[in-house]
Each structure stands twice: as C-alpha cells, then as structure tokens.
Short mmCIF file of C-alpha atoms in Angstrom, two decimals:
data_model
loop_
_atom_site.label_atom_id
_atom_site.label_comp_id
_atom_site.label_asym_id
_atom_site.label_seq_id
_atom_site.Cartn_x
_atom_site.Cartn_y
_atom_site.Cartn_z
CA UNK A 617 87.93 79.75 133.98
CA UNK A 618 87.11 82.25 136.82
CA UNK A 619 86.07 79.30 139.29
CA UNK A 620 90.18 78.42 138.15
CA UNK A 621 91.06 81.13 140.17
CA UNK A 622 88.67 80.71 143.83
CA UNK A 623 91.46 78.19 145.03
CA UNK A 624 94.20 81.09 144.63
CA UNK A 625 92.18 83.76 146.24
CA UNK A 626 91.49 81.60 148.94
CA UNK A 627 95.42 81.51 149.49
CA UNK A 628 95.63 85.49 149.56
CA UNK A 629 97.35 86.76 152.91
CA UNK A 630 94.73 89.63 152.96
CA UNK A 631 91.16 89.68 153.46
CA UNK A 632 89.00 89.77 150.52
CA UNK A 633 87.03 93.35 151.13
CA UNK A 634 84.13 92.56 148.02
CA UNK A 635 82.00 90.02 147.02
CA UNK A 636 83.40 87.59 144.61
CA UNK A 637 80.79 88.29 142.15
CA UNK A 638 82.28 91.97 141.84
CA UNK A 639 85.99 90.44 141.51
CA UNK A 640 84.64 88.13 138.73
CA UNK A 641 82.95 91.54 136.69
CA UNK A 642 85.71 93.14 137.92
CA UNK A 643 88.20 91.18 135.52
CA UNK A 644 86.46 92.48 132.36
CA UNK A 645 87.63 95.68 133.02
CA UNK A 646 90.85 95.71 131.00
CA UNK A 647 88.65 94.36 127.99
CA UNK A 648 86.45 97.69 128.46
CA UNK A 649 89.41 99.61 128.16
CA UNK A 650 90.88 98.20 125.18
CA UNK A 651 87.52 98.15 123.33
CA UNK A 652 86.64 101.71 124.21
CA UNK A 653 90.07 103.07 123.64
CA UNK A 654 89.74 101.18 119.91
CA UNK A 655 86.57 102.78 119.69
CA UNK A 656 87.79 106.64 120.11
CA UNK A 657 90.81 106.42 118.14
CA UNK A 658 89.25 104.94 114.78
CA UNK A 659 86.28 107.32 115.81
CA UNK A 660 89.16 110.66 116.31
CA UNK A 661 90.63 109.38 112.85
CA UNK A 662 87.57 109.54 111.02
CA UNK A 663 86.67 112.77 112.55
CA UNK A 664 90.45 113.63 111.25
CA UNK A 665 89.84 112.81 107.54
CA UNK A 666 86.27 114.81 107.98
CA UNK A 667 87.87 118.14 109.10
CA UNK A 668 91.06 118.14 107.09
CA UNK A 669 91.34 118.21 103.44
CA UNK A 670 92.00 114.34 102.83
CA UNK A 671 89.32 112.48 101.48
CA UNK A 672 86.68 114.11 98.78
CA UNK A 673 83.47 113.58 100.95
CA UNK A 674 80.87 115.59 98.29
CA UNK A 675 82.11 115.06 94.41
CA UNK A 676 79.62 118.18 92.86
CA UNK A 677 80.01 120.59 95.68
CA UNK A 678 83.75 120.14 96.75
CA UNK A 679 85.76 117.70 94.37
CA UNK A 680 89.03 118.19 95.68
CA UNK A 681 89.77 119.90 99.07
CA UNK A 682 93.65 119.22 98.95
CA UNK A 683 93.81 121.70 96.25
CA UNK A 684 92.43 124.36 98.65
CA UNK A 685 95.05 124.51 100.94
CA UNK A 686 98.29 126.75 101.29
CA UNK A 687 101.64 125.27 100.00
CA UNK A 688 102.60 125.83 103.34
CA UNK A 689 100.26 123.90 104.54
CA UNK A 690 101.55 120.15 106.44
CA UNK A 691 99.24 117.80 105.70
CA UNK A 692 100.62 114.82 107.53
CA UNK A 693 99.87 114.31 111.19
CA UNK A 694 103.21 114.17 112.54
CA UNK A 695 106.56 115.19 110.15
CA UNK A 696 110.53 115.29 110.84
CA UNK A 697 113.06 117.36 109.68
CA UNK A 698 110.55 118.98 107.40
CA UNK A 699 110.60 123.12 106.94
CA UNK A 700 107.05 123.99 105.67
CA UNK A 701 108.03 127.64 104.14
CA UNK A 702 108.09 126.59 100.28
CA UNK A 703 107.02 128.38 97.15
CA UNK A 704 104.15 126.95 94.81
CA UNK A 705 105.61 125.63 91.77
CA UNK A 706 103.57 126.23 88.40
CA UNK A 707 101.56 128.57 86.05
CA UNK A 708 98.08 129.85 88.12
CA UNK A 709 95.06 129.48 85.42
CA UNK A 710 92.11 128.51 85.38
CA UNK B 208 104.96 135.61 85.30
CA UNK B 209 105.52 133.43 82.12
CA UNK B 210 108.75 133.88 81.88
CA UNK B 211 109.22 132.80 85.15
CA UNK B 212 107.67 129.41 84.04
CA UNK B 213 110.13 129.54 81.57
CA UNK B 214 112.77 129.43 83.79
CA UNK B 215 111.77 126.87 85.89
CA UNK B 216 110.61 124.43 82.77
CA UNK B 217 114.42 125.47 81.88
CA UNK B 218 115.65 124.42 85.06
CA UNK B 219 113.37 120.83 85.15
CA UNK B 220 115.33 118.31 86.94
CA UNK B 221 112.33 116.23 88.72
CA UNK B 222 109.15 117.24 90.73
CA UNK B 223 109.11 119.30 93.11
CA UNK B 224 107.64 118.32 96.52
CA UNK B 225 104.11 118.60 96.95
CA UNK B 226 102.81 119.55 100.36
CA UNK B 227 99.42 118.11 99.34
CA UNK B 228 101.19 114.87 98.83
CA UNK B 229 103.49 114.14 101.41
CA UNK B 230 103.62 110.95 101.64
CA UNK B 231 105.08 107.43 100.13
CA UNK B 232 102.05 106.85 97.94
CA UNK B 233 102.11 109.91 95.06
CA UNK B 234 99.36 107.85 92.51
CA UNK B 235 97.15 111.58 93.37
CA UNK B 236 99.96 113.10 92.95
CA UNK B 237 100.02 111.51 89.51
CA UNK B 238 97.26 111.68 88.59
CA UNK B 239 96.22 115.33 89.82
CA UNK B 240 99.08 116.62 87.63
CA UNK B 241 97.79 114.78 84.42
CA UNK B 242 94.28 116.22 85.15
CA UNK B 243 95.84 119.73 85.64
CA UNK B 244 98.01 119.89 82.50
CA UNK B 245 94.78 118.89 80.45
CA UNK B 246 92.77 121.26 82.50
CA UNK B 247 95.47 124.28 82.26
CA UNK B 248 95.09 123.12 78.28
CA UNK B 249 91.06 123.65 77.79
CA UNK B 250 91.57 126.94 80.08
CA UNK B 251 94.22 128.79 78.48
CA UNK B 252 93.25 127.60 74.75
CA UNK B 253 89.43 128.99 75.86
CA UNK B 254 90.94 131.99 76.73
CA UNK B 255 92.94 132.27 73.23
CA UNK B 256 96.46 132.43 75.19
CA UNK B 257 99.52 130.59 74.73
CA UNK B 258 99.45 127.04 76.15
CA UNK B 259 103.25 126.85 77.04
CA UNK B 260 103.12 127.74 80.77
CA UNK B 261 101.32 124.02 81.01
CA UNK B 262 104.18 122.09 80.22
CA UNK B 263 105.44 122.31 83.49
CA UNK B 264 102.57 119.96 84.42
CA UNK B 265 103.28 117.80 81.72
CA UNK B 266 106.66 117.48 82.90
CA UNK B 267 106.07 116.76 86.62
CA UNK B 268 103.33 113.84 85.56
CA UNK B 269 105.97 112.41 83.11
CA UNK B 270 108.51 112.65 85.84
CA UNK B 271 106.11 110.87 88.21
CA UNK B 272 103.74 108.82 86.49
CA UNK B 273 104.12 104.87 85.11
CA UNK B 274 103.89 105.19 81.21
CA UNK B 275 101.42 102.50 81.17
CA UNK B 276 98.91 104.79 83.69
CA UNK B 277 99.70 107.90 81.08
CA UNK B 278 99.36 105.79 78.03
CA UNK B 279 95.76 104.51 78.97
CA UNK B 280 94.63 107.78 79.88
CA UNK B 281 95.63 109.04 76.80
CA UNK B 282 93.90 106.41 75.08
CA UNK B 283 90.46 106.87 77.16
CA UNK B 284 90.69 110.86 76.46
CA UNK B 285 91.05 110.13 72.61
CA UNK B 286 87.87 107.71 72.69
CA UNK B 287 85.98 110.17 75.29
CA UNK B 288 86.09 107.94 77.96
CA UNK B 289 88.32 109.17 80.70
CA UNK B 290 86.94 109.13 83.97
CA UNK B 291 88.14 112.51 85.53
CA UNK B 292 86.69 116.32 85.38
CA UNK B 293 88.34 118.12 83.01
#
C-alpha cells in the first residue's frame, strides 16, 4: 500500500528532504493521534466519575455520594438554561 | 418545620427537580425516593415521632416510579428480600 504511493512521490515538483523510510513511519502519525487522544478522554472520564459524586465506588464506607452534595450543586458536565439556586424539597430525618 | 411539609404535601402537583438527578434517566431517582420514604419510616417510628412528614417521599416515588417496579419491591420487603439498605 505504501510502495502504491513511490510512483506519486516520484512526480512531486519539490525535492524529497528525508529518507523514504521516515515518510513511510511518518504516515502512522495521524493513527497515534487518534489512539492517544481516545486514550485520554475515556482515561479524563473515568477520572471524572472517580472525583465527582456519580458512581458508588466503596458500598460499606460510602454507599451513596450523590446524597452528599448541595441542592445547588450541578451535577451534569455541561447544562443550558439551567439556574442552580433551588431549595431542598422534603422532611430532614434520619 | 412540619407544617411546612404540610404545605408542600398540600401543594403536590409532581416531583420536584432533583439536582442529583439531572438527567433523562430518573430509575435512581426512583428508586432513591422509595428507599428514603422506607428509611424516613424506620427513623422517625424509632424515634417514637409522627411518620407524616414521609409522605412527601411516598408521593414523589409514586409520581415517578412504574407501578410494576413499586409493586415488586413491595412484595420483596414483605418476604424480607429486598435488595437495598434500609
């Protein structure tokens, strides 16, 4: 596939300044990218759900971390048209 | 402060929004307010007060909840088998 492309370099109006080789590795680049970009957002959302009070990560010790939080508090990463200044609704016990 | 429940279970319409729920998908929602009305039962009946201030959970799981989800758990927490703390 990349010895598909040799006849159209040789037709290039410019002087090749590398080796070949280097063009060849050269052309995985944009796969690097696209891996590695996959790679930090998955790892920035897990390090989301970690920090914030989404998932229950220890069931004895803290059961349920969204009850923790403020009623003011926006949980969802991005929100429109949404004033976060409410009251909290029901009887405080237990 | 109960009277002030009072009011609002007056004034029920539908549940409120939940900032700990904000999303389409309210099954926690659902299912936090059927753990809390049983929970806000066992507390306030320990405690030898009046259980009414709990009906405004019972009201917001009714108002959210399918009948068939409520129905089962109510079945499981007659036979001792429900699956969440209360």
């Amino acid at each position: 596939m990349g010895s598909a492309i040799f006849p159209l370099i040789a037709t290039l109006p410019c002087p090749l300044l590398f080796p070949l080789n280097l063009f060849y590795s050269l052309q995985l680049v944009p796969l690097f990218i696209f891996i590695g970009g996959g790679t930090v957002m998955s790892g920035a959302y897990l390090l989301r759900l970690a920090m914030g009070p989404h998932v229950s990560w220890n069931r004895n010790g803290n059961p349920e971390p969204w009850n923790k939080t403020e009623p003011t508090q926006q949980h969802k990463f991005y929100s429109v048209n949404m004033d976060y200044s409410k009251l909290k609704k029901e009887g405080p016990d237990f | 402060m109960s009277d002030v429940i009072e009011e609002k279970i007056k004034n029920y319409r539908t549940a409120p929004f939940d900032a700990r729920f904000p999303n389409t998908n309210q099954t926690r929602n659902c299912f936090q307010n059927y753990l809390d009305f049983h929970r806000c039962n066992k507390a306030l009946s320990d405690k030898g007060q009046d259980v009414a201030p709990c009906d405004w959970y019972q009201r917001v799981y009714k108002s959210i909840c399918p009948m068939s989800w409520v129905a089962k758990w109510d079945d499981q927490i007659e036979a001792g088998s429900f699956p969440g703390k209360i």
